[in-house]
Amino acid sequence: MTAADYKHRHLLGIEGLYPHEINSLLDLADSYVVQGNQSAPTFDAMNGQTQVNLFFEASTRTRASFELAGLRLGATVINMQSTGSSVSKGETLIDTAVTLNAMRLDVLVVRHQDSGAVKLLADKVNCAVVNAGDGAHEHPTQALLDALTIRRRKGHLDGLEVAICGDVLHSRVARSNIHLLNTMGAHVRCIAPRTLMPSRIEELGVSPYYDMRKGLKDVDIVMMLRVQNERMQGSYIPSVREYFEFFGLDKEKLALAKPDALIMHPGPMNRGVEIDSDVADDVERSVIREQVEMGVAVRQAVLHTLSHNNQVYKQQQEAK
Amino acid sequence: MSARSTAPQSQPQAVAYVNVQLIDPASGLDVVCDHTGGLLSDGETISAYGPGIFASGVPAGAEVIDGKGAILCPGLVDMRVQMREPGEAHKESVKSAGKAAVAGGITSMVALPNTDPVLDEEAAIEFIARRARQIGLTKVYAYGAATKGTLGKELSEMGLLNRAGAVAFTDGTKAIANVQTMRRALQYAATFGFLIIQHPEEPGLSGGVMNAGEQASRLGLSGIPREAEIIMLERDIRLVEMTGGRYHAAHISTSDSVEIIRRAKAKGLDVTCDTAPPYFALNELAVGDYRTFAKLSPPLRAESDRLAIVEGLQDGTIDAIASDHSPQDTDAKRLPFAQAAFGGTGLETLLPLTLELVHNGHLDLLGALRLLTSAPADLLNLTDNHGHRAGRLTVGGAADLVLITLDRPWKFAAQQSLSKSKNSPFDGRLLQGHAVRTVVDGRTVYVHG
């Protein structure tokens, strides 16, 4: 079984996807969670296929999650790290695409520091491409795993009030989540100081809040975003101390959300910066560990579906 | 030493102010009261005011002050004062500024953060207000630095500074020059609804020592062109439009500035401005024969600019008048013009110079007093310790009052100033009207003569 309603060759972003396509991926991921919970499974959906994880930006958890997902599907997985610093990036990408094409891969997982770079690569390679995060643009598998986590806890996505808090300006996680949640009928609020709020964010269908207490009022889901240290030295934010005081999630602010509100974080967390430890570790409300587990299942579903779609695509090309 | 030990001694009694022209610019009240009306304070607060409140006599035990027909109105609110303490107490201190301020009828003033250390930490903000409370003269509020150290690079902890009492944010006598920093300062402040106050002067054009123009050319002094102010104002207005921030331009001095602010207001932007007496009462000719006391920042401008400032006050484009009190010691001023420090004192001349506009027929009395009381208090949302807005008469609010004689002529002698520094550009000026009694929290803190 694949996510039959998802017929694209790549997964480059959430924007533009339809609800049935998203649901189809989530349903398949759900089945991987169920199977994974039963025993240590071995699957052969990607037997004989090659998956390359090409990371131009440092990553531990996302790369490991994709690697594990590929291995569990029986794929041959190769990790390629690139600092992307030595050569001009445009040239490198095109050259890289040529190299990869010669390797005859099936699925390419790419993370790149520049928005749009993964799309550029996808246009040049002859395999399926998964965007594992491009600049401040999209991180679609993160949004899918967040959605799966919420769906399994709350039973649905539509009608939920979701607050995304923190550095929205620089966050690909925020953008993918905004698109996904809006598409699935949830209501999205963004909470940030104005220095970290993208301009005209309302046009993306979210309600901006600059006061966290107001923004958290009666929400079902609190999604915290990581704030990079280099934003904290006066350029966007005066200090860690001030940020935590006004935009850090602690028990007092969380009390304004619904009593059964879930706390999410894409990781890695800065404890004491955007989130207090006793909130992050709250076993009743924090689903941060669950998100990691859902990550593998979602990536299995995506890899499985894309590798299948890629085979179909190639057969069609050959038939022509 | 506890705060209490140096706090003003006696709890004020009930005081009845009778036979006064009672004015409250905020509400438009302007009524002559005989011995049967006026204002009653009890302890620190106002308990009643208006004509006829003493129709059945003054309450037993109340002290009676006969205003002899003088104006009784809310004490003045001065939104721009350089306190020099901490760091340069040889030029001025919270105490000496307080003495000069109450003599000028000022009951609340706001200190700029350009002290040493700069007011960019909570403790520094709290220090100023605590010091003023101990002294018990004019109340002192403080601005927080908009950027750390007022260096124009990194945002200050505006949220925490506001909790400590900072009423708005500014880099004081320095412009927030870097455009990205200014953009982020406006954005960050707008997160909380805070006001950014700019000293609008483009540093790249402000290397001179007096207004660029004929006078500077004759004297052979390097000029600061009007465009230094104009360019930064226009830039800032664009940033306000872009960020949705709240912006206040301090001491505007050119005709174009008035026009820029006028247009920004017409556009509906959250933009305000103030000016200071030198810019409506003097022009660049006051520099005369290299008079360093007339070396101000921004520099005194041309007569056409002065006239436009008066017009801006008349039509409401300019929201408030501040003293721009900038004390400098003799050493800093007895120098060749180019080397002398910028700035002039202003606490004691703020009221009489503003009254000059009334005597000249440029402003009506109520409007002039509004520019000195409720207007600045409203801009900064200044509240007294009873939770009421400063700069107005409110039953239950602090009895911060001034009795003003409107017509009495006098001559200002800078050497007799109560400020530690004597660097007034108005030395020897003939004036009309002054404070005769100043009351803070129900206590008389100044009596003329």
GROMACS .gro file of C-alpha atoms in nm, chain A:
model
  320
    1MET     CA    1   0.000   0.000   0.000
    2THR     CA    2   0.119   0.350  -0.076
    3ALA     CA    3  -0.050   0.684  -0.025
    4ALA     CA    4  -0.256   0.635  -0.337
    5ASP     CA    5  -0.397   0.986  -0.342
    6TYR     CA    6  -0.051   1.141  -0.341
    7LYS     CA    7   0.055   1.125  -0.705
    8HIS     CA    8   0.344   1.372  -0.715
    9ARG     CA    9   0.694   1.262  -0.794
   10HIS     CA   10   0.849   1.496  -0.533
   11LEU     CA   11   0.760   1.641  -0.196
   12LEU     CA   12   0.900   1.992  -0.209
   13GLY     CA   13   0.652   2.173   0.010
   14ILE     CA   14   0.309   2.168   0.167
   15GLU     CA   15   0.183   2.481  -0.010
   16GLY     CA   16  -0.046   2.378  -0.293
   17LEU     CA   17  -0.126   2.030  -0.163
   18TYR     CA   18  -0.489   1.926  -0.128
   19PRO     CA   19  -0.645   1.783   0.187
   20HIS     CA   20  -0.689   1.438   0.035
   21GLU     CA   21  -0.321   1.427  -0.060
   22ILE     CA   22  -0.216   1.520   0.292
   23ASN     CA   23  -0.462   1.276   0.447
   24SER     CA   24  -0.339   1.002   0.222
   25LEU     CA   25   0.019   1.048   0.347
   26LEU     CA   26  -0.095   1.077   0.707
   27ASP     CA   27  -0.304   0.758   0.682
   28LEU     CA   28  -0.011   0.563   0.547
   29ALA     CA   29   0.218   0.707   0.816
   30ASP     CA   30  -0.039   0.608   1.075
   31SER     CA   31  -0.023   0.250   0.956
   32TYR     CA   32   0.355   0.255   0.994
   33VAL     CA   33   0.313   0.375   1.351
   34VAL     CA   34   0.076   0.086   1.423
   35GLN     CA   35   0.304  -0.171   1.262
   36GLY     CA   36   0.607  -0.023   1.431
   37ASN     CA   37   0.440  -0.051   1.767
   38GLN     CA   38   0.364  -0.418   1.717
   39SER     CA   39   0.714  -0.549   1.662
   40ALA     CA   40   1.042  -0.466   1.495
   41PRO     CA   41   0.924  -0.484   1.137
   42THR     CA   42   1.117  -0.531   0.823
   43PHE     CA   43   0.963  -0.399   0.506
   44ASP     CA   44   1.078  -0.438   0.156
   45ALA     CA   45   0.899  -0.150  -0.015
   46MET     CA   46   1.230   0.004  -0.122
   47ASN     CA   47   1.431  -0.313  -0.170
   48GLY     CA   48   1.703  -0.257  -0.426
   49GLN     CA   49   1.648   0.116  -0.432
   50THR     CA   50   1.902   0.381  -0.345
   51GLN     CA   51   1.830   0.678  -0.121
   52VAL     CA   52   2.079   0.959  -0.082
   53ASN     CA   53   2.054   1.207   0.205
   54LEU     CA   54   2.222   1.522   0.081
   55PHE     CA   55   2.259   1.774   0.359
   56PHE     CA   56   2.412   2.112   0.283
   57GLU     CA   57   2.328   2.222   0.636
   58ALA     CA   58   2.419   2.044   0.958
   59SER     CA   59   2.147   1.820   1.093
   60THR     CA   60   2.143   1.527   1.327
   61ARG     CA   61   1.786   1.436   1.402
   62THR     CA   62   1.625   1.495   1.065
   63ARG     CA   63   1.900   1.315   0.881
   64ALA     CA   64   1.889   1.024   1.125
   65SER     CA   65   1.513   1.010   1.092
   66PHE     CA   66   1.529   0.990   0.712
   67GLU     CA   67   1.809   0.734   0.732
   68LEU     CA   68   1.616   0.515   0.968
   69ALA     CA   69   1.300   0.545   0.760
   70GLY     CA   70   1.488   0.441   0.444
   71LEU     CA   71   1.658   0.148   0.615
   72ARG     CA   72   1.328   0.024   0.756
   73LEU     CA   73   1.191   0.020   0.403
   74GLY     CA   74   1.486  -0.185   0.282
   75ALA     CA   75   1.656   0.091   0.081
   76THR     CA   76   2.029   0.136   0.046
   77VAL     CA   77   2.092   0.467   0.221
   78ILE     CA   78   2.392   0.689   0.163
   79ASN     CA   79   2.459   1.012   0.355
   80MET     CA   80   2.636   1.299   0.186
   81GLN     CA   81   2.733   1.603   0.389
   82SER     CA   82   2.838   1.923   0.229
   83THR     CA   83   2.931   2.242   0.397
   84GLY     CA   84   2.838   2.426   0.081
   85SER     CA   85   3.087   2.698   0.162
   86SER     CA   86   3.378   2.655  -0.074
   87VAL     CA   87   3.222   2.695  -0.414
   88SER     CA   88   2.959   2.921  -0.560
   89LYS     CA   89   2.631   2.762  -0.469
   90GLY     CA   90   2.445   2.780  -0.798
   91GLU     CA   91   2.727   2.604  -0.978
   92THR     CA   92   2.770   2.347  -0.708
   93LEU     CA   93   2.406   2.251  -0.715
   94ILE     CA   94   2.394   2.198  -1.088
   95ASP     CA   95   2.723   2.007  -1.079
   96THR     CA   96   2.591   1.801  -0.792
   97ALA     CA   97   2.279   1.718  -0.989
   98VAL     CA   98   2.489   1.592  -1.278
   99THR     CA   99   2.690   1.375  -1.042
  100LEU     CA  100   2.382   1.235  -0.875
  101ASN     CA  101   2.219   1.155  -1.207
  102ALA     CA  102   2.523   0.946  -1.295
  103MET     CA  103   2.471   0.748  -0.973
  104ARG     CA  104   2.118   0.652  -1.079
  105LEU     CA  105   1.947   0.708  -0.746
  106ASP     CA  106   1.584   0.655  -0.671
  107VAL     CA  107   1.516   0.901  -0.392
  108LEU     CA  108   1.711   1.212  -0.296
  109VAL     CA  109   1.654   1.378   0.042
  110VAL     CA  110   1.789   1.733   0.045
  111ARG     CA  111   1.841   1.999   0.304
  112HIS     CA  112   1.980   2.334   0.196
  113GLN     CA  113   2.034   2.666   0.368
  114ASP     CA  114   1.883   2.863   0.081
  115SER     CA  115   1.512   2.890   0.018
  116GLY     CA  116   1.426   2.745  -0.322
  117ALA     CA  117   1.749   2.545  -0.359
  118VAL     CA  118   1.577   2.208  -0.326
  119LYS     CA  119   1.334   2.297  -0.604
  120LEU     CA  120   1.629   2.401  -0.822
  121LEU     CA  121   1.791   2.064  -0.766
  122ALA     CA  122   1.467   1.874  -0.821
  123ASP     CA  123   1.437   2.031  -1.164
  124LYS     CA  124   1.778   1.890  -1.261
  125VAL     CA  125   1.783   1.537  -1.122
  126ASN     CA  126   1.611   1.225  -1.256
  127CYS     CA  127   1.486   1.086  -0.926
  128ALA     CA  128   1.228   1.164  -0.660
  129VAL     CA  129   1.321   1.451  -0.427
  130VAL     CA  130   1.214   1.512  -0.068
  131ASN     CA  131   1.268   1.857   0.076
  132ALA     CA  132   1.419   1.810   0.422
  133GLY     CA  133   1.422   2.186   0.475
  134ASP     CA  134   1.517   2.472   0.244
  135GLY     CA  135   1.616   2.800   0.406
  136ALA     CA  136   1.320   2.972   0.564
  137HIS     CA  137   1.082   2.827   0.305
  138GLU     CA  138   0.945   2.479   0.379
  139HIS     CA  139   1.007   2.168   0.584
  140PRO     CA  140   0.716   1.952   0.469
  141THR     CA  141   0.791   1.630   0.658
  142GLN     CA  142   0.807   1.828   0.983
  143ALA     CA  143   0.459   1.968   0.919
  144LEU     CA  144   0.332   1.620   0.832
  145LEU     CA  145   0.475   1.468   1.149
  146ASP     CA  146   0.329   1.752   1.354
  147ALA     CA  147  -0.008   1.693   1.191
  148LEU     CA  148   0.012   1.320   1.257
  149THR     CA  149   0.100   1.383   1.621
  150ILE     CA  150  -0.196   1.616   1.661
  151ARG     CA  151  -0.435   1.390   1.471
  152ARG     CA  152  -0.348   1.089   1.683
  153ARG     CA  153  -0.397   1.289   2.004
  154LYS     CA  154  -0.696   1.502   1.912
  155GLY     CA  155  -0.857   1.279   1.650
  156HIS     CA  156  -0.879   1.560   1.394
  157LEU     CA  157  -0.715   1.877   1.269
  158ASP     CA  158  -1.010   2.085   1.152
  159GLY     CA  159  -1.139   2.350   1.387
  160LEU     CA  160  -0.837   2.338   1.617
  161GLU     CA  161  -0.679   2.661   1.740
  162VAL     CA  162  -0.305   2.635   1.691
  163ALA     CA  163  -0.052   2.889   1.815
  164ILE     CA  164   0.292   2.892   1.652
  165CYS     CA  165   0.528   3.090   1.875
  166GLY     CA  166   0.875   3.225   1.826
  167ASP     CA  167   1.100   3.308   1.537
  168VAL     CA  168   0.836   3.282   1.264
  169LEU     CA  169   1.042   3.510   1.039
  170HIS     CA  170   1.324   3.261   0.990
  171SER     CA  171   1.124   2.942   1.032
  172ARG     CA  172   1.054   2.691   0.754
  173VAL     CA  173   0.874   2.479   1.014
  174ALA     CA  174   0.629   2.763   1.071
  175ARG     CA  175   0.562   2.812   0.701
  176SER     CA  176   0.497   2.444   0.631
  177ASN     CA  177   0.276   2.417   0.936
  178ILE     CA  178   0.080   2.727   0.842
  179HIS     CA  179   0.006   2.582   0.497
  180LEU     CA  180  -0.082   2.238   0.627
  181LEU     CA  181  -0.299   2.348   0.916
  182ASN     CA  182  -0.483   2.602   0.703
  183THR     CA  183  -0.544   2.342   0.433
  184MET     CA  184  -0.681   2.100   0.690
  185GLY     CA  185  -0.918   2.357   0.842
  186ALA     CA  186  -0.734   2.450   1.160
  187HIS     CA  187  -0.699   2.812   1.272
  188VAL     CA  188  -0.343   2.932   1.299
  189ARG     CA  189  -0.211   3.210   1.518
  190CYS     CA  190   0.148   3.328   1.509
  191ILE     CA  191   0.300   3.478   1.821
  192ALA     CA  192   0.625   3.669   1.798
  193PRO     CA  193   0.783   4.003   1.864
  194ARG     CA  194   0.737   4.221   1.558
  195THR     CA  195   1.105   4.188   1.474
  196LEU     CA  196   1.053   3.814   1.419
  197MET     CA  197   0.716   3.830   1.243
  198PRO     CA  198   0.718   3.816   0.862
  199SER     CA  199   0.553   4.115   0.700
  200ARG     CA  200   0.194   4.072   0.584
  201ILE     CA  201   0.174   3.732   0.749
  202GLU     CA  202  -0.204   3.778   0.761
  203GLU     CA  203  -0.208   3.715   0.387
  204LEU     CA  204  -0.098   3.359   0.461
  205GLY     CA  205  -0.420   3.313   0.653
  206VAL     CA  206  -0.294   3.346   1.009
  207SER     CA  207  -0.370   3.584   1.293
  208PRO     CA  208  -0.061   3.757   1.428
  209TYR     CA  209  -0.025   3.819   1.801
  210TYR     CA  210   0.246   4.024   1.963
  211ASP     CA  211   0.136   3.953   2.317
  212MET     CA  212   0.189   3.588   2.401
  213ARG     CA  213  -0.073   3.591   2.675
  214LYS     CA  214  -0.340   3.700   2.431
  215GLY     CA  215  -0.214   3.465   2.162
  216LEU     CA  216  -0.227   3.158   2.384
  217LYS     CA  217  -0.579   3.223   2.507
  218ASP     CA  218  -0.785   2.907   2.461
  219VAL     CA  219  -0.561   2.739   2.205
  220ASP     CA  220  -0.561   2.361   2.155
  221ILE     CA  221  -0.200   2.337   2.040
  222VAL     CA  222   0.109   2.535   2.132
  223MET     CA  223   0.391   2.493   1.883
  224MET     CA  224   0.714   2.647   2.002
  225LEU     CA  225   0.987   2.738   1.757
  226ARG     CA  226   1.357   2.736   1.823
  227VAL     CA  227   1.522   3.078   1.838
  228GLN     CA  228   1.879   3.089   1.714
  229ASN     CA  229   2.131   3.241   1.951
  230GLU     CA  230   2.260   3.484   1.692
  231ARG     CA  231   1.919   3.654   1.683
  232MET     CA  232   1.940   3.714   2.057
  233GLN     CA  233   2.220   3.964   2.078
  234GLY     CA  234   2.032   4.280   2.007
  235SER     CA  235   1.964   4.248   1.638
  236TYR     CA  236   1.613   4.102   1.661
  237ILE     CA  237   1.582   4.047   2.035
  238PRO     CA  238   1.760   4.238   2.311
  239SER     CA  239   1.852   3.936   2.521
  240VAL     CA  240   1.768   3.580   2.615
  241ARG     CA  241   1.641   3.708   2.948
  242GLU     CA  242   1.391   3.944   2.790
  243TYR     CA  243   1.285   3.690   2.528
  244PHE     CA  244   1.210   3.424   2.786
  245GLU     CA  245   1.022   3.673   2.999
  246PHE     CA  246   0.784   3.777   2.723
  247PHE     CA  247   0.788   3.495   2.466
  248GLY     CA  248   0.916   3.191   2.653
  249LEU     CA  249   0.660   2.921   2.731
  250ASP     CA  250   0.626   2.869   3.105
  251LYS     CA  251   0.353   2.728   3.325
  252GLU     CA  252   0.198   3.065   3.387
  253LYS     CA  253   0.153   3.151   3.020
  254LEU     CA  254   0.053   2.796   2.933
  255ALA     CA  255  -0.230   2.822   3.185
  256LEU     CA  256  -0.406   3.053   2.939
  257ALA     CA  257  -0.431   2.778   2.678
  258LYS     CA  258  -0.702   2.513   2.699
  259PRO     CA  259  -0.649   2.270   2.988
  260ASP     CA  260  -0.580   1.986   2.745
  261ALA     CA  261  -0.360   2.189   2.512
  262LEU     CA  262  -0.064   2.003   2.367
  263ILE     CA  263   0.291   2.142   2.367
  264MET     CA  264   0.503   2.080   2.059
  265HIS     CA  265   0.856   2.169   1.957
  266PRO     CA  266   1.043   2.068   1.640
  267GLY     CA  267   1.368   2.045   1.836
  268PRO     CA  268   1.634   2.091   1.932
  269MET     CA  269   1.500   2.287   2.227
  270ASN     CA  270   1.670   2.581   2.399
  271ARG     CA  271   1.554   2.522   2.753
  272GLY     CA  272   1.520   2.850   2.938
  273VAL     CA  273   1.512   3.044   2.612
  274GLU     CA  274   1.188   2.962   2.436
  275ILE     CA  275   1.062   2.693   2.669
  276ASP     CA  276   1.082   2.619   3.039
  277SER     CA  277   1.200   2.272   3.136
  278ASP     CA  278   0.901   2.187   3.351
  279VAL     CA  279   0.673   2.259   3.055
  280ALA     CA  280   0.887   2.073   2.802
  281ASP     CA  281   0.897   1.769   3.029
  282ASP     CA  282   0.532   1.777   3.130
  283VAL     CA  283   0.427   1.420   3.055
  284GLU     CA  284   0.059   1.513   3.037
  285ARG     CA  285   0.089   1.788   2.780
  286SER     CA  286   0.424   1.775   2.606
  287VAL     CA  287   0.426   1.560   2.292
  288ILE     CA  288   0.779   1.657   2.195
  289ARG     CA  289   0.912   1.299   2.218
  290GLU     CA  290   0.611   1.167   2.031
  291GLN     CA  291   0.692   1.407   1.747
  292VAL     CA  292   1.027   1.236   1.698
  293GLU     CA  293   0.858   0.895   1.679
  294MET     CA  294   0.601   1.024   1.430
  295GLY     CA  295   0.889   1.167   1.229
  296VAL     CA  296   1.017   0.824   1.131
  297ALA     CA  297   0.671   0.697   1.039
  298VAL     CA  298   0.592   1.004   0.829
  299ARG     CA  299   0.924   0.978   0.647
  300GLN     CA  300   0.863   0.610   0.579
  301ALA     CA  301   0.527   0.700   0.428
  302VAL     CA  302   0.678   0.974   0.216
  303LEU     CA  303   0.979   0.770   0.097
  304HIS     CA  304   0.760   0.471   0.023
  305THR     CA  305   0.510   0.676  -0.175
  306LEU     CA  306   0.766   0.880  -0.368
  307SER     CA  307   0.980   0.579  -0.459
  308HIS     CA  308   0.667   0.411  -0.590
  309ASN     CA  309   0.558   0.721  -0.784
  310ASN     CA  310   0.909   0.748  -0.922
  311GLN     CA  311   0.897   0.392  -1.057
  312VAL     CA  312   0.563   0.465  -1.219
  313TYR     CA  313   0.701   0.786  -1.366
  314LYS     CA  314   1.004   0.608  -1.510
  315GLN     CA  315   0.791   0.335  -1.663
  316GLN     CA  316   0.576   0.598  -1.827
  317GLN     CA  317   0.886   0.772  -1.962
  318GLU     CA  318   1.017   0.444  -2.102
  319ALA     CA  319   0.678   0.366  -2.261
  320LYS     CA  320   0.703   0.695  -2.445
   0.00000   0.00000   0.00000
